[in-house]
PDB file of C-alpha atoms in Angstrom:
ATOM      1  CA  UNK A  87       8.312 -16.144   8.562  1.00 44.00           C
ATOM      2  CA  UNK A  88       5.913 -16.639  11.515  1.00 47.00           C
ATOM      3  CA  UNK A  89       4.560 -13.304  12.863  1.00 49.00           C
ATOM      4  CA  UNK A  90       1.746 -15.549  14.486  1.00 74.00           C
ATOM      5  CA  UNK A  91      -0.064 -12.796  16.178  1.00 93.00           C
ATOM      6  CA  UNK A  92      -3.587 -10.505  15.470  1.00 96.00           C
ATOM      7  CA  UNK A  93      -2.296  -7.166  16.070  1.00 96.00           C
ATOM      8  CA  UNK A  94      -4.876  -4.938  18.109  1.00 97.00           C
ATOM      9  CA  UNK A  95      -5.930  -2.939  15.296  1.00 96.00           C
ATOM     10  CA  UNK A  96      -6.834  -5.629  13.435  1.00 97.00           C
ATOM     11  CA  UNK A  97      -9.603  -6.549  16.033  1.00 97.00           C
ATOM     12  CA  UNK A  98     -10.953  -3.177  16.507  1.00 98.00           C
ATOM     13  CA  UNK A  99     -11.879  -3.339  12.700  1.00 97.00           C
ATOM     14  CA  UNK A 100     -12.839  -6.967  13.030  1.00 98.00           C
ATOM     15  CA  UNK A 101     -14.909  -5.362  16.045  1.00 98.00           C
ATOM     16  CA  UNK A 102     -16.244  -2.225  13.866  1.00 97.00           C
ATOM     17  CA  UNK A 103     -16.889  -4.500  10.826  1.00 98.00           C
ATOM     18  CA  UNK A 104     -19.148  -6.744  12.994  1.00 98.00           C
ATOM     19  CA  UNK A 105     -20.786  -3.649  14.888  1.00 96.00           C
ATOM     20  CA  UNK A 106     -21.714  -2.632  11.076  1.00 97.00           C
ATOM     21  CA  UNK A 107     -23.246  -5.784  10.369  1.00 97.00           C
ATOM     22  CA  UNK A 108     -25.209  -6.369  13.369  1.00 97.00           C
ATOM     23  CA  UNK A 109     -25.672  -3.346  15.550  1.00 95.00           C
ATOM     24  CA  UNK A 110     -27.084  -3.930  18.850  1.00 93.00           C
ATOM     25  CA  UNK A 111     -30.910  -4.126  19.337  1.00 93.00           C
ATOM     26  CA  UNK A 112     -31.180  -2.252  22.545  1.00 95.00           C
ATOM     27  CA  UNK A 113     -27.357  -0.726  22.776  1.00 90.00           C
ATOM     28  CA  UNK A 114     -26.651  -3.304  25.103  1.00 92.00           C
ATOM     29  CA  UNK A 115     -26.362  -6.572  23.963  1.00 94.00           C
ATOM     30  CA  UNK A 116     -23.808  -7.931  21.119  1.00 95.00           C
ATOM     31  CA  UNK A 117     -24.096 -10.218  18.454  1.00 96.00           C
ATOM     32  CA  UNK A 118     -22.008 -13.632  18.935  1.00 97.00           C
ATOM     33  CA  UNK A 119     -19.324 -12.164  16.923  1.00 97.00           C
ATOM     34  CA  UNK A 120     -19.384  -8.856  18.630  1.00 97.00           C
ATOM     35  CA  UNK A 121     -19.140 -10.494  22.117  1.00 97.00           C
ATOM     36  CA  UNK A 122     -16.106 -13.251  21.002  1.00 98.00           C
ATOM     37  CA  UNK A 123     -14.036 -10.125  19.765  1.00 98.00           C
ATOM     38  CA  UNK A 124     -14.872  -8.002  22.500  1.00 97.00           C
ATOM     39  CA  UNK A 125     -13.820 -10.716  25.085  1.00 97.00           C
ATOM     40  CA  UNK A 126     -10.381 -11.109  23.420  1.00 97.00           C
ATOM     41  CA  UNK A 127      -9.861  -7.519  22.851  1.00 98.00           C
ATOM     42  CA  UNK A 128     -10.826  -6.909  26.963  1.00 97.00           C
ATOM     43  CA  UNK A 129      -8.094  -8.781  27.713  1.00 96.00           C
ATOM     44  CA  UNK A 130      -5.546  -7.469  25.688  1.00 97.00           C
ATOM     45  CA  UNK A 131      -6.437  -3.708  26.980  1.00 97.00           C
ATOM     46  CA  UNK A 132      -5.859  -4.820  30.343  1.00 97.00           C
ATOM     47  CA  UNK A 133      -2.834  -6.928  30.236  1.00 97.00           C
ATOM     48  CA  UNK A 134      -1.616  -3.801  27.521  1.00 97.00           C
ATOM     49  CA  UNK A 135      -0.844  -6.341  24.618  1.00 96.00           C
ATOM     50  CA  UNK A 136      -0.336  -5.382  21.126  1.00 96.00           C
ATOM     51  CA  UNK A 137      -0.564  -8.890  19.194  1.00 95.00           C
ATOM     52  CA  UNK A 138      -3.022 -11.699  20.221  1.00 96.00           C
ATOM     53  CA  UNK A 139      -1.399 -15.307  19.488  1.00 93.00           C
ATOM     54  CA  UNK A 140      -2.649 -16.978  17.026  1.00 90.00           C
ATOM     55  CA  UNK A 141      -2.195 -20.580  18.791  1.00 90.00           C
ATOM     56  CA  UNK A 142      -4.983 -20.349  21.423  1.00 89.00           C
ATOM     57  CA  UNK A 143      -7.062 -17.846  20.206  1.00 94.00           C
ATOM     58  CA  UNK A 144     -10.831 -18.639  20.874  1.00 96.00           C
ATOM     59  CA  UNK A 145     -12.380 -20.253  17.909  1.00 97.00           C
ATOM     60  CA  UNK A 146     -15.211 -18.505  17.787  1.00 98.00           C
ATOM     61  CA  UNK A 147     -13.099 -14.900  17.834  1.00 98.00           C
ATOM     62  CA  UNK A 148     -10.963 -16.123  15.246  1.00 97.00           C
ATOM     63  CA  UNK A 149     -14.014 -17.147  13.068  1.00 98.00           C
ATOM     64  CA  UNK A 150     -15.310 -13.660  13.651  1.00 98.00           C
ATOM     65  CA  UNK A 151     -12.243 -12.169  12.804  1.00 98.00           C
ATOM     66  CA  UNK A 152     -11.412 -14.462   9.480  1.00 97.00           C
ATOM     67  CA  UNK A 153     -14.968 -13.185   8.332  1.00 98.00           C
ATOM     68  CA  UNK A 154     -14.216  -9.668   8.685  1.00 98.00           C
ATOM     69  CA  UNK A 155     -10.659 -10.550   6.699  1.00 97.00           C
ATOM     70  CA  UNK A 156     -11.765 -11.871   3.933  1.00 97.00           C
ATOM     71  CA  UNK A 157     -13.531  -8.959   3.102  1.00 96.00           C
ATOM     72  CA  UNK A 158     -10.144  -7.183   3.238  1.00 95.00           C
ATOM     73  CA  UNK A 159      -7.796  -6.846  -0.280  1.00 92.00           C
ATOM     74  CA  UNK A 160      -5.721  -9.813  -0.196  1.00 92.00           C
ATOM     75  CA  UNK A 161      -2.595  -8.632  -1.661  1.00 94.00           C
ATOM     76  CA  UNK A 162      -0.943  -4.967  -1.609  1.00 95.00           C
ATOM     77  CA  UNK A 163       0.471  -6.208  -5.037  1.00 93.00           C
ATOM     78  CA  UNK A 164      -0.336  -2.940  -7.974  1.00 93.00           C
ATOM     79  CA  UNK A 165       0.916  -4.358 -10.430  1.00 90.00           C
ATOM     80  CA  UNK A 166       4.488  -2.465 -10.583  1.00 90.00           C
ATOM     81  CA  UNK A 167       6.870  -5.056  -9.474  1.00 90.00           C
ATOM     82  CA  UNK A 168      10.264  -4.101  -8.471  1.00 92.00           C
ATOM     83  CA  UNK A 169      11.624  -6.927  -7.182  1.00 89.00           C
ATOM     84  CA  UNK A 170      11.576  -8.617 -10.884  1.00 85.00           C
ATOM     85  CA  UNK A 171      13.952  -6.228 -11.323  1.00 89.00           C
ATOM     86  CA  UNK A 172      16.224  -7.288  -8.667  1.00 89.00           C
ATOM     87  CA  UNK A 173      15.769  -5.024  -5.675  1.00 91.00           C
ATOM     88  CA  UNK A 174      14.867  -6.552  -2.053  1.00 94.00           C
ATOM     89  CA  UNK A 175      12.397  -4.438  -1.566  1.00 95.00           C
ATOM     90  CA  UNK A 176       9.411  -3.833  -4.190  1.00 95.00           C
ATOM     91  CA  UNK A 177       9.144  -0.104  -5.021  1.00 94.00           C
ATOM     92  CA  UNK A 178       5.278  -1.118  -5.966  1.00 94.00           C
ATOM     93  CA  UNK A 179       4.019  -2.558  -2.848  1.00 95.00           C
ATOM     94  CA  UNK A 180       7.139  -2.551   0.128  1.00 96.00           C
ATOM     95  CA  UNK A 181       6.659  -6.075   0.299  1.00 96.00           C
ATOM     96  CA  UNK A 182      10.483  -8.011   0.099  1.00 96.00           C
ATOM     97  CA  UNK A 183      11.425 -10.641  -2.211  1.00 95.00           C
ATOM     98  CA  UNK A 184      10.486 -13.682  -0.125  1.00 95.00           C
ATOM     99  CA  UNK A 185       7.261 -12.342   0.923  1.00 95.00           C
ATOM    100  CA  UNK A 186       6.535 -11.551  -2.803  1.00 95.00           C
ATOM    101  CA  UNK A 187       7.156 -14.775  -3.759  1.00 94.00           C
ATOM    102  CA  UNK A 188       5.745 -16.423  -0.842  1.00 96.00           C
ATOM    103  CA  UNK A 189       2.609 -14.787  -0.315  1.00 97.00           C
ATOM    104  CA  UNK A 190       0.365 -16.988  -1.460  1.00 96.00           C
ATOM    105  CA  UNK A 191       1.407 -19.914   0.911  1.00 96.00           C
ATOM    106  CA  UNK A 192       1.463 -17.146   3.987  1.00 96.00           C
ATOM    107  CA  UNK A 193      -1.662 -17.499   6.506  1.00 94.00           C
ATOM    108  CA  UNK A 194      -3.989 -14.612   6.904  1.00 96.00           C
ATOM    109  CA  UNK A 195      -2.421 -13.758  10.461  1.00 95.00           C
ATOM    110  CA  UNK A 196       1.211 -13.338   8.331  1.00 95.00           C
ATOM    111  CA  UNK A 197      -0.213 -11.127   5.833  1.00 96.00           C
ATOM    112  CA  UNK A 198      -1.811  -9.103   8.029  1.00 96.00           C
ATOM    113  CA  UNK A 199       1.461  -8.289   9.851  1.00 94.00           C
ATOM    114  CA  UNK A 200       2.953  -7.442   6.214  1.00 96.00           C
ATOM    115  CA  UNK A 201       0.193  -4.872   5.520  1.00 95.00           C
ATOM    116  CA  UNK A 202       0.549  -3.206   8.758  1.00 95.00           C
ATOM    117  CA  UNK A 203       4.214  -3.054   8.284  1.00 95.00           C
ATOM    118  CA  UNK A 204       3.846  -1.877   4.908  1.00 96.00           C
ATOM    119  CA  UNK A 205       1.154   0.821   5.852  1.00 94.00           C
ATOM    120  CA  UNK A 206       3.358   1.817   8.816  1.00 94.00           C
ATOM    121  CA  UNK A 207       5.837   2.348   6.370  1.00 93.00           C
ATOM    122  CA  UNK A 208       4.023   4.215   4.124  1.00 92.00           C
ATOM    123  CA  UNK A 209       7.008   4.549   1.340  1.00 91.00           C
ATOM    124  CA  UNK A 210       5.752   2.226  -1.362  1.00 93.00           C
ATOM    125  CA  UNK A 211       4.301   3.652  -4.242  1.00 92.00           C
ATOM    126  CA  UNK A 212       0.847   2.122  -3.397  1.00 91.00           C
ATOM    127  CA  UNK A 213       0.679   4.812  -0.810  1.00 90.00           C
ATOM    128  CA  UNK A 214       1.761   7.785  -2.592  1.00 86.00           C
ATOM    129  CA  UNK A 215       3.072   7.497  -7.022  1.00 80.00           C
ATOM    130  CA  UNK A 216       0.476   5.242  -7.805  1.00 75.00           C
ATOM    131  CA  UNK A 217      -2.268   5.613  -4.791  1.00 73.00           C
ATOM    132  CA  UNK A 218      -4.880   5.556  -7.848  1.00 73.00           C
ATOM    133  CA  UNK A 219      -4.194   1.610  -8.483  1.00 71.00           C
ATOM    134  CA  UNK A 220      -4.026   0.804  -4.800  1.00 69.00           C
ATOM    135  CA  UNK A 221      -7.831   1.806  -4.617  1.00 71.00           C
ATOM    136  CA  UNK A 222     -10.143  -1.142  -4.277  1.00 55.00           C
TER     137      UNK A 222
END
């Protein structure tokens, strides 16, 4: 399962969590962070690109970026498991079976793309039964 790309979203709040962190001085210049984001970001507005790849990013974009995800909730996992119980598709978190099982070993590009799908979705019962347990 190799989604291997940094969806757009996910660099606007890389972008936002940075602009938090280290607002601009004067309103004009950027931190490091700020400017390596905004760089990568540029370029995917103009050549109107959803995902980044992960294989080439900049290194200093994707270290701005990996900052701002690990201050993210690792796992969509609340604790109601349905796929113990046999179904493909957990109830809990709208995670499947394999990526369940295999989350740990994903990278942090893959389990971004499973939250968005997941949020996108919107049917689990993290979003809506059991919201309460989702909060973090």
């Amino acid at each position: 399962m190799s989604m291997s790309g940094i969806h757009i979203t996910d660099i606007e709040s890389a972008i936002n969590y940075w602009r938090a962190l280290k607002p601009s001085p004067d309103g004009v210049t950027l931190a490091p962070e700020l400017r390596a984001l905004a760089e990568v970001y540029a370029l995917m507005i103009y050549h109107h690109q959803e995902l980044a790849a992960e294989k080439g990013f900049p290194a200093k974009a994707y270290a701005a970026w990996q900052a701002w995800y690990d201050t993210t909730t690792d796992t969509p996992c609340i604790a109601i498991c349905s796929t113990s119980q046999g179904d493909p598709v957990c109830k809990g978190c709208g995670r499947s079976f394999e990526e369940v099982q295999r989350w740990p070993e994903l990278s942090p590009v893959d389990k971004r793309a499973v939250w968005r799908r997941i949020t996108l979705h919107g049917d689990s019962w993290r979003f809506n039964r059991y919201a309460e347990r989702a909060k973090t």
